[in-house]
Amino acid sequence: MTSATHRSAERIGSTELGPRPLPPLAEPRAGRQPETVDTVLDNGLRVIAARHGAVPMVELRLRIPFAGEDPGHPARAEVLAETLLTGTRRRDRVRMDTDLAAVGGTLQATVDPERLSITGDALADGMETLLDVLTDALTEASYPEHEVSGERDRLVERITVARSQPRTIAREELQHHRYGDHPFAREVPQATDVAEVTAEQVRQLHREAVLPRGSTLVLVGDIDPEQTVRTVRRMTSEWHSAEAARELPALPEVKGGDVRLVHREGAVQSQLRFSAQAVPRTDERYPALQIANLVFGGYFSSRLVENIREDKGYTYGAHSNFEFTPGNGTVLVDADTASEVTAAALLEIRYELGRFALVPPSVAEVESARQYAIGGLLTSTSSQSGLASTLMNVAALGLGQDWLSEHPERLRAVTREQVVEAARWYVPTAFTGVVVGDAEQLGEQLRGLGGVRLP
């Protein structure tokens, strides 16, 4: 018998002369750029088809701008998304599911204040079936009474539960705090509004809003891009409209100001949500701001995480990220904390915002964030589903594969001085937001901090 001596990680990483030095990070590999066709069809539908032959599958993403000014629009839109794929003149729900299953396919519709999204996938040789089921729903969805009734009732139950969740409450309060009654703030409809939606209202919304002009279809997989575009052109020839799909109205600029305390009786945790104006993804300053955001709170090695998670243990997770809409960008900072440390966490977040503007990122911080940003982009586009989703995200902003391909070089070209300049976007006075928690526990502590409007 032989025995092996166990060596701990500490021993492996050490020598007689001290800690074993880590080798330097290698330069990230350049990603392979997929063969891509990006065109607009006669019906106004933008089609992006990209060859990514890792596996014999195809990923589908469809984005239809779906904004609405009517206060009842969110409820009708939710019911439409739930019932779009429940039947057409040619297929009932079972037939739609059966046809998709025969090619290993799926389709799912979701909606938010900005867009109606349909995602799907199938075996590559089943792409025409996937597209046939999709276009059948887009042009001939029938919204059977019994399907609308059943899905509407289930949706009412889900929304009732969702609206009781702290994260949903915090998001809704932040949206109204930033944008008032702008349609972008109406993310989750009232259950009572959903309960009143009829099948005919859904059919009418479909006729008025499920339109190709201004919409975008992305297909990524083991496909021939040129042939795929020809197939889409043929199969969507009956989907046409003179009017364009409804884009979200321009958002007002987010102004810095007091944080608002939102009372949630009996809450043992608080949700802290803050926001400030940023720049669109198309802005030449965005690459530097992207790196700056990572240093501040955009990944696990950030200053904010180091402070309120690793050092003080106030939260399991603190995050800083961007939210983009066409022509606009904002930064969001969030954390969830126990009630007894909410005021302390708010103080530390303000401190880190101020420190970030006054004590700029070091060379090491900038380089670490740069490598993470480049590697994250390459990783996110390495799979078919990741590339499809990323292409759709940038397509919604008027960009395409060329922008994705060139972005690593933009990140490499960013100087520390540009990141230092970008860090000035994070001054505490640029931010506003909400704290959702029990005002009976939090009121006195937050009043002492100042800059908080109490209920």
Tab-separated table of C-alpha atoms in Angstrom:
chain	number	residue	atom	x	y	z
A	1	MET	CA	0.000	0.000	0.000
A	2	THR	CA	1.104	3.542	-0.684
A	3	SER	CA	0.077	6.736	1.020
A	4	ALA	CA	-0.017	10.259	-0.369
A	5	THR	CA	0.553	13.324	1.753
A	6	HIS	CA	-2.242	15.842	1.430
A	7	ARG	CA	-1.039	19.293	0.382
A	8	SER	CA	-3.294	22.212	1.208
A	9	ALA	CA	-3.936	25.040	-1.209
A	10	GLU	CA	-1.811	27.256	1.042
A	11	ARG	CA	1.167	24.908	0.775
A	12	ILE	CA	0.763	24.519	-2.971
A	13	GLY	CA	0.774	28.293	-3.368
A	14	SER	CA	3.902	28.811	-1.232
A	15	THR	CA	7.639	28.220	-1.436
A	16	GLU	CA	10.448	28.433	1.111
A	17	LEU	CA	11.019	32.008	-0.088
A	18	GLY	CA	7.421	33.100	0.285
A	19	PRO	CA	4.162	32.973	-1.682
A	20	ARG	CA	4.440	31.504	-5.146
A	21	PRO	CA	3.828	34.344	-7.648
A	22	LEU	CA	0.866	34.012	-9.934
A	23	PRO	CA	1.641	34.033	-13.655
A	24	PRO	CA	0.410	37.112	-15.527
A	25	LEU	CA	-2.894	36.947	-17.368
A	26	ALA	CA	-2.532	36.062	-21.011
A	27	GLU	CA	-3.963	38.350	-23.652
A	28	PRO	CA	-7.565	37.389	-24.429
A	29	ARG	CA	-7.967	35.476	-27.651
A	30	ALA	CA	-9.642	37.233	-30.504
A	31	GLY	CA	-13.088	35.767	-31.061
A	32	ARG	CA	-14.032	34.276	-34.389
A	33	GLN	CA	-16.420	36.564	-36.196
A	34	PRO	CA	-19.408	34.683	-37.578
A	35	GLU	CA	-20.522	35.027	-41.169
A	36	THR	CA	-23.476	37.378	-40.865
A	37	VAL	CA	-26.131	38.889	-43.100
A	38	ASP	CA	-27.971	41.955	-41.789
A	39	THR	CA	-30.746	43.323	-43.996
A	40	VAL	CA	-34.210	44.887	-43.968
A	41	LEU	CA	-36.974	43.127	-45.925
A	42	ASP	CA	-39.639	44.847	-47.995
A	43	ASN	CA	-42.121	44.559	-45.122
A	44	GLY	CA	-39.776	46.564	-42.853
A	45	LEU	CA	-38.554	43.574	-40.833
A	46	ARG	CA	-34.843	43.673	-40.032
A	47	VAL	CA	-33.286	40.211	-40.296
A	48	ILE	CA	-29.905	39.271	-38.855
A	49	ALA	CA	-28.713	35.759	-39.721
A	50	ALA	CA	-25.380	34.487	-38.392
A	51	ARG	CA	-23.586	31.181	-38.925
A	52	HIS	CA	-22.470	29.578	-35.669
A	53	GLY	CA	-22.066	25.893	-36.328
A	54	ALA	CA	-20.991	24.592	-32.914
A	55	VAL	CA	-24.043	22.313	-32.755
A	56	PRO	CA	-26.740	21.535	-35.366
A	57	MET	CA	-29.250	23.928	-33.824
A	58	VAL	CA	-30.721	27.321	-34.617
A	59	GLU	CA	-31.614	30.020	-32.092
A	60	LEU	CA	-34.409	32.509	-32.829
A	61	ARG	CA	-35.061	35.926	-31.312
A	62	LEU	CA	-37.830	38.274	-32.440
A	63	ARG	CA	-38.261	41.771	-31.038
A	64	ILE	CA	-41.394	43.787	-31.819
A	65	PRO	CA	-41.498	47.318	-30.347
A	66	PHE	CA	-44.654	47.213	-28.235
A	67	ALA	CA	-45.041	50.456	-26.312
A	68	GLY	CA	-48.466	51.821	-25.463
A	69	GLU	CA	-49.718	55.048	-23.899
A	70	ASP	CA	-53.103	53.656	-22.776
A	71	PRO	CA	-53.060	52.758	-19.042
A	72	GLY	CA	-54.794	49.492	-19.967
A	73	HIS	CA	-52.095	48.516	-22.463
A	74	PRO	CA	-49.840	46.573	-20.028
A	75	ALA	CA	-52.686	44.242	-19.002
A	76	ARG	CA	-53.750	43.517	-22.589
A	77	ALA	CA	-50.129	43.069	-23.639
A	78	GLU	CA	-49.507	40.503	-20.898
A	79	VAL	CA	-52.531	38.454	-21.910
A	80	LEU	CA	-51.494	38.662	-25.572
A	81	ALA	CA	-48.017	37.341	-24.785
A	82	GLU	CA	-49.496	34.450	-22.802
A	83	THR	CA	-51.932	33.449	-25.567
A	84	LEU	CA	-50.133	34.322	-28.809
A	85	LEU	CA	-49.018	30.715	-29.282
A	86	THR	CA	-52.248	28.991	-28.227
A	87	GLY	CA	-53.861	28.643	-31.621
A	88	THR	CA	-54.312	29.895	-35.186
A	89	ARG	CA	-56.698	29.165	-38.028
A	90	ARG	CA	-54.494	26.232	-39.094
A	91	ARG	CA	-53.311	24.940	-35.739
A	92	ASP	CA	-54.726	24.565	-32.268
A	93	ARG	CA	-52.441	24.669	-29.252
A	94	VAL	CA	-51.704	20.941	-29.345
A	95	ARG	CA	-50.824	21.056	-33.039
A	96	MET	CA	-48.478	23.997	-32.521
A	97	ASP	CA	-46.683	22.169	-29.724
A	98	THR	CA	-46.580	18.919	-31.722
A	99	ASP	CA	-45.119	20.551	-34.823
A	100	LEU	CA	-42.444	22.239	-32.744
A	101	ALA	CA	-41.634	19.055	-30.828
A	102	ALA	CA	-41.105	17.180	-34.114
A	103	VAL	CA	-38.075	19.390	-34.839
A	104	GLY	CA	-36.885	19.678	-31.244
A	105	GLY	CA	-38.262	23.187	-31.150
A	106	THR	CA	-39.677	25.644	-28.629
A	107	LEU	CA	-41.201	29.108	-28.821
A	108	GLN	CA	-42.034	31.442	-25.954
A	109	ALA	CA	-43.420	34.975	-25.861
A	110	THR	CA	-42.811	37.612	-23.182
A	111	VAL	CA	-43.598	41.316	-22.997
A	112	ASP	CA	-42.424	44.418	-21.174
A	113	PRO	CA	-43.149	48.135	-21.601
A	114	GLU	CA	-40.674	48.343	-24.468
A	115	ARG	CA	-41.093	45.169	-26.534
A	116	LEU	CA	-42.869	41.931	-27.319
A	117	SER	CA	-40.151	39.271	-27.427
A	118	ILE	CA	-40.362	35.786	-28.890
A	119	THR	CA	-37.515	33.373	-28.248
A	120	GLY	CA	-37.109	29.899	-29.646
A	121	ASP	CA	-34.816	27.195	-30.913
A	122	ALA	CA	-34.920	24.046	-33.006
A	123	LEU	CA	-32.741	21.572	-34.819
A	124	ALA	CA	-31.089	23.361	-37.722
A	125	ASP	CA	-32.859	21.209	-40.306
A	126	GLY	CA	-36.167	22.093	-38.633
A	127	MET	CA	-35.747	25.848	-39.025
A	128	GLU	CA	-38.482	26.118	-41.672
A	129	THR	CA	-40.958	24.429	-39.350
A	130	LEU	CA	-39.935	26.780	-36.536
A	131	LEU	CA	-40.452	29.772	-38.817
A	132	ASP	CA	-43.729	28.383	-40.141
A	133	VAL	CA	-45.207	28.063	-36.642
A	134	LEU	CA	-43.925	31.533	-35.770
A	135	THR	CA	-45.303	33.263	-38.857
A	136	ASP	CA	-48.569	31.381	-38.486
A	137	ALA	CA	-48.944	32.926	-35.021
A	138	LEU	CA	-47.866	36.371	-36.194
A	139	THR	CA	-50.365	36.470	-39.064
A	140	GLU	CA	-53.210	34.185	-37.978
A	141	ALA	CA	-53.289	33.999	-34.158
A	142	SER	CA	-56.922	33.396	-33.205
A	143	TYR	CA	-56.857	33.830	-29.418
A	144	PRO	CA	-59.591	31.250	-28.651
A	145	GLU	CA	-61.961	32.340	-25.905
A	146	HIS	CA	-61.209	29.374	-23.671
A	147	GLU	CA	-57.448	29.840	-24.025
A	148	VAL	CA	-57.640	33.559	-23.237
A	149	SER	CA	-59.898	32.890	-20.260
A	150	GLY	CA	-57.677	30.174	-18.812
A	151	GLU	CA	-54.378	31.986	-19.314
A	152	ARG	CA	-55.857	35.244	-18.038
A	153	ASP	CA	-56.944	33.597	-14.779
A	154	ARG	CA	-53.527	31.994	-14.286
A	155	LEU	CA	-51.871	35.311	-15.077
A	156	VAL	CA	-53.977	37.070	-12.434
A	157	GLU	CA	-52.709	34.599	-9.830
A	158	ARG	CA	-49.073	35.015	-10.873
A	159	ILE	CA	-49.281	38.803	-10.934
A	160	THR	CA	-50.927	38.879	-7.509
A	161	VAL	CA	-47.986	36.906	-6.137
A	162	ALA	CA	-45.403	38.916	-8.082
A	163	ARG	CA	-46.741	42.253	-6.858
A	164	SER	CA	-46.267	41.109	-3.260
A	165	GLN	CA	-42.567	40.355	-3.775
A	166	PRO	CA	-40.058	42.889	-2.383
A	167	ARG	CA	-38.008	43.039	-5.583
A	168	THR	CA	-41.080	43.759	-7.690
A	169	ILE	CA	-42.209	46.476	-5.284
A	170	ALA	CA	-38.731	48.049	-5.279
A	171	ARG	CA	-38.460	48.030	-9.058
A	172	GLU	CA	-41.900	49.579	-9.507
A	173	GLU	CA	-41.199	52.276	-6.929
A	174	LEU	CA	-37.853	53.104	-8.542
A	175	GLN	CA	-39.439	53.329	-11.991
A	176	HIS	CA	-42.135	55.730	-10.789
A	177	HIS	CA	-39.570	57.710	-8.818
A	178	ARG	CA	-37.423	58.116	-11.947
A	179	TYR	CA	-40.062	58.469	-14.642
A	180	GLY	CA	-43.406	59.280	-13.052
A	181	ASP	CA	-46.276	57.986	-15.207
A	182	HIS	CA	-44.165	57.367	-18.310
A	183	PRO	CA	-45.164	54.074	-20.051
A	184	PHE	CA	-41.703	52.652	-19.248
A	185	ALA	CA	-42.677	52.652	-15.560
A	186	ARG	CA	-45.680	50.335	-16.113
A	187	GLU	CA	-43.891	46.998	-15.947
A	188	VAL	CA	-46.312	44.833	-13.974
A	189	PRO	CA	-50.025	45.465	-14.595
A	190	GLN	CA	-52.605	45.422	-11.860
A	191	ALA	CA	-54.292	42.042	-11.430
A	192	THR	CA	-57.709	43.745	-11.557
A	193	ASP	CA	-56.875	45.199	-14.984
A	194	VAL	CA	-55.777	41.808	-16.284
A	195	ALA	CA	-58.971	40.175	-15.039
A	196	GLU	CA	-61.029	42.482	-17.257
A	197	VAL	CA	-59.173	41.766	-20.520
A	198	THR	CA	-61.303	40.114	-23.211
A	199	ALA	CA	-60.298	37.960	-26.164
A	200	GLU	CA	-61.541	40.610	-28.598
A	201	GLN	CA	-59.354	43.268	-26.948
A	202	VAL	CA	-56.364	40.981	-27.398
A	203	ARG	CA	-57.205	40.350	-31.055
A	204	GLN	CA	-57.508	44.082	-31.643
A	205	LEU	CA	-54.147	44.732	-29.970
A	206	HIS	CA	-52.583	42.081	-32.189
A	207	ARG	CA	-53.948	43.723	-35.336
A	208	GLU	CA	-52.726	47.152	-34.238
A	209	ALA	CA	-49.353	46.326	-32.697
A	210	VAL	CA	-47.907	42.977	-33.885
A	211	LEU	CA	-46.264	44.567	-36.924
A	212	PRO	CA	-43.120	43.757	-38.915
A	213	ARG	CA	-42.024	47.289	-39.787
A	214	GLY	CA	-39.465	48.320	-37.182
A	215	SER	CA	-39.189	44.796	-35.747
A	216	THR	CA	-36.048	42.648	-35.709
A	217	LEU	CA	-35.586	38.902	-36.224
A	218	VAL	CA	-32.278	37.254	-35.275
A	219	LEU	CA	-31.373	33.705	-36.309
A	220	VAL	CA	-28.084	32.152	-35.170
A	221	GLY	CA	-26.920	28.604	-35.672
A	222	ASP	CA	-25.715	25.972	-38.090
A	223	ILE	CA	-27.260	27.848	-41.010
A	224	ASP	CA	-26.375	29.495	-44.303
A	225	PRO	CA	-27.063	33.189	-43.631
A	226	GLU	CA	-27.884	34.115	-47.233
A	227	GLN	CA	-30.230	31.174	-47.662
A	228	THR	CA	-31.797	31.866	-44.284
A	229	VAL	CA	-32.649	35.435	-45.267
A	230	ARG	CA	-34.244	34.181	-48.477
A	231	THR	CA	-36.289	31.690	-46.467
A	232	VAL	CA	-37.435	34.372	-44.017
A	233	ARG	CA	-38.364	36.702	-46.887
A	234	ARG	CA	-40.525	33.984	-48.441
A	235	MET	CA	-42.147	32.822	-45.222
A	236	THR	CA	-42.969	36.295	-43.877
A	237	SER	CA	-44.352	37.665	-47.149
A	238	GLU	CA	-47.898	37.674	-45.699
A	239	TRP	CA	-46.824	39.581	-42.594
A	240	HIS	CA	-46.898	43.208	-43.641
A	241	SER	CA	-48.054	46.626	-42.481
A	242	ALA	CA	-47.946	50.235	-43.581
A	243	GLU	CA	-47.372	51.478	-40.047
A	244	ALA	CA	-44.337	50.770	-37.889
A	245	ALA	CA	-44.371	48.980	-34.564
A	246	ARG	CA	-44.626	51.332	-31.575
A	247	GLU	CA	-41.330	52.427	-30.088
A	248	LEU	CA	-41.108	53.628	-26.496
A	249	PRO	CA	-41.377	57.424	-26.156
A	250	ALA	CA	-38.136	59.176	-25.208
A	251	LEU	CA	-37.333	58.920	-21.520
A	252	PRO	CA	-36.716	62.025	-19.406
A	253	GLU	CA	-33.242	62.469	-17.965
A	254	VAL	CA	-32.739	61.013	-14.502
A	255	LYS	CA	-32.003	63.841	-12.074
A	256	GLY	CA	-30.087	63.388	-8.850
A	257	GLY	CA	-31.904	64.084	-5.613
A	258	ASP	CA	-33.174	62.722	-2.321
A	259	VAL	CA	-33.825	59.039	-1.791
A	260	ARG	CA	-37.446	58.183	-0.995
A	261	LEU	CA	-38.306	55.722	1.775
A	262	VAL	CA	-41.188	53.423	0.802
A	263	HIS	CA	-42.970	51.845	3.760
A	264	ARG	CA	-43.395	48.060	3.712
A	265	GLU	CA	-44.943	47.067	6.998
A	266	GLY	CA	-43.216	44.289	8.904
A	267	ALA	CA	-40.342	43.922	6.441
A	268	VAL	CA	-37.209	42.392	7.944
A	269	GLN	CA	-35.142	43.257	4.881
A	270	SER	CA	-34.767	46.442	2.872
A	271	GLN	CA	-34.261	46.921	-0.852
A	272	LEU	CA	-31.931	49.776	-1.819
A	273	ARG	CA	-32.284	50.933	-5.431
A	274	PHE	CA	-30.426	53.915	-6.889
A	275	SER	CA	-30.063	55.333	-10.379
A	276	ALA	CA	-28.261	58.075	-12.290
A	277	GLN	CA	-28.153	59.243	-15.861
A	278	ALA	CA	-25.465	57.632	-18.049
A	279	VAL	CA	-24.789	57.618	-21.803
A	280	PRO	CA	-26.197	55.474	-24.630
A	281	ARG	CA	-24.227	52.433	-25.720
A	282	THR	CA	-23.473	54.248	-28.972
A	283	ASP	CA	-21.737	57.137	-27.181
A	284	GLU	CA	-17.953	57.315	-27.657
A	285	ARG	CA	-17.587	57.616	-23.873
A	286	TYR	CA	-19.345	54.315	-23.209
A	287	PRO	CA	-16.274	51.992	-23.267
A	288	ALA	CA	-14.573	54.049	-20.540
A	289	LEU	CA	-17.807	54.219	-18.545
A	290	GLN	CA	-18.223	50.444	-18.892
A	291	ILE	CA	-14.801	49.848	-17.354
A	292	ALA	CA	-15.445	52.446	-14.653
A	293	ASN	CA	-18.732	50.796	-13.741
A	294	LEU	CA	-17.032	47.415	-13.342
A	295	VAL	CA	-14.479	48.934	-10.972
A	296	PHE	CA	-17.218	50.559	-8.909
A	297	GLY	CA	-19.732	47.720	-8.582
A	298	GLY	CA	-20.089	45.788	-11.819
A	299	TYR	CA	-18.374	42.547	-10.818
A	300	PHE	CA	-17.278	40.594	-7.777
A	301	SER	CA	-13.871	42.294	-7.465
A	302	SER	CA	-15.438	45.767	-7.410
A	303	ARG	CA	-15.093	48.379	-4.689
A	304	LEU	CA	-18.754	48.275	-3.692
A	305	VAL	CA	-18.790	44.485	-3.272
A	306	GLU	CA	-15.521	44.577	-1.347
A	307	ASN	CA	-16.972	47.126	1.072
A	308	ILE	CA	-20.554	46.176	1.875
A	309	ARG	CA	-20.349	42.445	1.182
A	310	GLU	CA	-16.829	41.201	1.864
A	311	ASP	CA	-15.723	43.684	4.525
A	312	LYS	CA	-18.917	44.552	6.387
A	313	GLY	CA	-21.277	41.704	5.475
A	314	TYR	CA	-24.279	43.954	4.991
A	315	THR	CA	-25.539	42.105	1.908
A	316	TYR	CA	-25.103	38.920	-0.068
A	317	GLY	CA	-24.882	40.875	-3.289
A	318	ALA	CA	-24.356	44.459	-4.413
A	319	HIS	CA	-24.533	45.347	-8.074
A	320	SER	CA	-24.020	48.228	-10.468
A	321	ASN	CA	-25.143	47.844	-14.064
A	322	PHE	CA	-26.536	49.694	-17.050
A	323	GLU	CA	-30.044	49.854	-18.441
A	324	PHE	CA	-30.229	50.821	-22.107
A	325	THR	CA	-33.149	51.947	-24.209
A	326	PRO	CA	-32.856	53.469	-27.708
A	327	GLY	CA	-30.957	56.725	-27.368
A	328	ASN	CA	-30.631	56.513	-23.594
A	329	GLY	CA	-28.641	54.866	-20.841
A	330	THR	CA	-28.828	54.859	-17.054
A	331	VAL	CA	-26.797	53.256	-14.299
A	332	LEU	CA	-28.519	51.212	-11.586
A	333	VAL	CA	-27.047	50.349	-8.175
A	334	ASP	CA	-28.823	47.872	-5.915
A	335	ALA	CA	-28.425	45.885	-2.716
A	336	ASP	CA	-30.718	44.049	-0.284
A	337	THR	CA	-29.917	44.300	3.416
A	338	ALA	CA	-31.313	43.398	6.815
A	339	SER	CA	-33.355	46.222	8.352
A	340	GLU	CA	-30.893	46.791	11.191
A	341	VAL	CA	-28.025	47.617	8.789
A	342	THR	CA	-30.000	49.481	6.112
A	343	ALA	CA	-28.883	52.938	7.198
A	344	ALA	CA	-25.290	51.777	7.506
A	345	ALA	CA	-25.416	50.228	4.015
A	346	LEU	CA	-26.847	53.437	2.552
A	347	LEU	CA	-24.047	55.406	4.210
A	348	GLU	CA	-21.395	53.082	2.766
A	349	ILE	CA	-22.898	53.204	-0.739
A	350	ARG	CA	-22.796	57.002	-0.617
A	351	TYR	CA	-19.245	56.814	0.677
A	352	GLU	CA	-18.151	54.549	-2.185
A	353	LEU	CA	-19.811	56.828	-4.740
A	354	GLY	CA	-17.954	59.816	-3.344
A	355	ARG	CA	-14.669	57.924	-3.036
A	356	PHE	CA	-14.961	56.715	-6.614
A	357	ALA	CA	-15.173	60.265	-7.910
A	358	LEU	CA	-12.414	61.592	-5.618
A	359	VAL	CA	-10.030	58.598	-5.431
A	360	PRO	CA	-9.944	57.471	-9.060
A	361	PRO	CA	-9.419	53.891	-10.210
A	362	SER	CA	-5.841	52.657	-10.099
A	363	VAL	CA	-4.008	51.196	-13.065
A	364	ALA	CA	-4.465	47.709	-11.604
A	365	GLU	CA	-8.197	48.231	-11.120
A	366	VAL	CA	-8.599	49.498	-14.687
A	367	GLU	CA	-6.642	46.604	-16.203
A	368	SER	CA	-8.537	43.978	-14.201
A	369	ALA	CA	-11.889	45.451	-15.237
A	370	ARG	CA	-10.762	45.757	-18.856
A	371	GLN	CA	-9.800	42.081	-19.026
A	372	TYR	CA	-13.112	41.112	-17.421
A	373	ALA	CA	-15.114	43.221	-19.901
A	374	ILE	CA	-13.341	41.798	-22.948
A	375	GLY	CA	-13.502	38.237	-21.668
A	376	GLY	CA	-17.135	38.592	-20.680
A	377	LEU	CA	-18.106	39.770	-24.143
A	378	LEU	CA	-16.243	36.920	-25.827
A	379	THR	CA	-17.786	34.403	-23.441
A	380	SER	CA	-21.313	35.754	-23.872
A	381	THR	CA	-21.110	35.396	-27.655
A	382	SER	CA	-19.372	32.003	-27.733
A	383	SER	CA	-22.605	29.983	-27.714
A	384	GLN	CA	-25.445	30.126	-30.216
A	385	SER	CA	-27.964	31.291	-27.627
A	386	GLY	CA	-25.548	33.855	-26.195
A	387	LEU	CA	-24.714	35.306	-29.594
A	388	ALA	CA	-28.397	35.449	-30.576
A	389	SER	CA	-29.369	37.287	-27.395
A	390	THR	CA	-26.410	39.673	-27.577
A	391	LEU	CA	-27.099	40.482	-31.220
A	392	MET	CA	-30.711	41.218	-30.347
A	393	ASN	CA	-29.692	43.468	-27.451
A	394	VAL	CA	-27.456	45.611	-29.638
A	395	ALA	CA	-29.851	45.482	-32.611
A	396	ALA	CA	-32.500	47.139	-30.433
A	397	LEU	CA	-30.105	50.096	-30.181
A	398	GLY	CA	-29.535	50.256	-33.925
A	399	LEU	CA	-26.239	48.342	-33.803
A	400	GLY	CA	-25.126	45.030	-35.287
A	401	GLN	CA	-22.384	42.407	-35.551
A	402	ASP	CA	-19.801	44.984	-36.636
A	403	TRP	CA	-20.241	46.866	-33.358
A	404	LEU	CA	-19.802	43.649	-31.374
A	405	SER	CA	-16.702	42.683	-33.349
A	406	GLU	CA	-15.081	46.066	-32.827
A	407	HIS	CA	-15.972	46.543	-29.168
A	408	PRO	CA	-13.007	44.603	-27.689
A	409	GLU	CA	-10.652	46.981	-29.515
A	410	ARG	CA	-12.577	49.959	-28.168
A	411	LEU	CA	-12.114	48.577	-24.658
A	412	ARG	CA	-8.379	47.980	-25.235
A	413	ALA	CA	-7.981	51.570	-26.438
A	414	VAL	CA	-9.467	53.104	-23.274
A	415	THR	CA	-6.878	54.945	-21.194
A	416	ARG	CA	-6.800	55.225	-17.419
A	417	GLU	CA	-7.370	58.965	-17.795
A	418	GLN	CA	-10.617	58.285	-19.662
A	419	VAL	CA	-11.767	55.924	-16.902
A	420	VAL	CA	-10.918	58.545	-14.279
A	421	GLU	CA	-13.044	61.029	-16.202
A	422	ALA	CA	-15.881	58.507	-16.470
A	423	ALA	CA	-15.754	57.898	-12.713
A	424	ARG	CA	-16.999	61.445	-12.201
A	425	TRP	CA	-20.431	60.288	-13.393
A	426	TYR	CA	-20.693	58.542	-10.007
A	427	VAL	CA	-20.759	61.588	-7.732
A	428	PRO	CA	-23.407	60.986	-5.028
A	429	THR	CA	-25.424	64.051	-6.060
A	430	ALA	CA	-26.023	62.504	-9.512
A	431	PHE	CA	-28.028	59.655	-7.958
A	432	THR	CA	-31.562	59.321	-6.716
A	433	GLY	CA	-33.569	56.276	-5.717
A	434	VAL	CA	-35.714	54.451	-3.212
A	435	VAL	CA	-35.337	52.369	-0.079
A	436	VAL	CA	-38.150	49.880	0.480
A	437	GLY	CA	-38.518	48.696	4.073
A	438	ASP	CA	-40.332	49.092	7.353
A	439	ALA	CA	-40.466	52.830	8.016
A	440	GLU	CA	-41.114	52.202	11.729
A	441	GLN	CA	-37.666	50.607	12.019
A	442	LEU	CA	-35.795	52.712	9.474
A	443	GLY	CA	-37.261	56.191	9.799
A	444	GLU	CA	-35.162	57.607	12.628
A	445	GLN	CA	-31.896	56.137	11.325
A	446	LEU	CA	-32.451	57.454	7.807
A	447	ARG	CA	-33.591	60.862	9.053
A	448	GLY	CA	-30.249	61.202	10.781
A	449	LEU	CA	-28.374	60.476	7.551
A	450	GLY	CA	-30.214	63.181	5.628
A	451	GLY	CA	-31.110	63.183	1.977
A	452	VAL	CA	-34.025	60.773	2.563
A	453	ARG	CA	-37.691	61.681	2.173
A	454	LEU	CA	-39.747	59.817	4.759
A	455	PRO	CA	-43.367	58.713	4.177
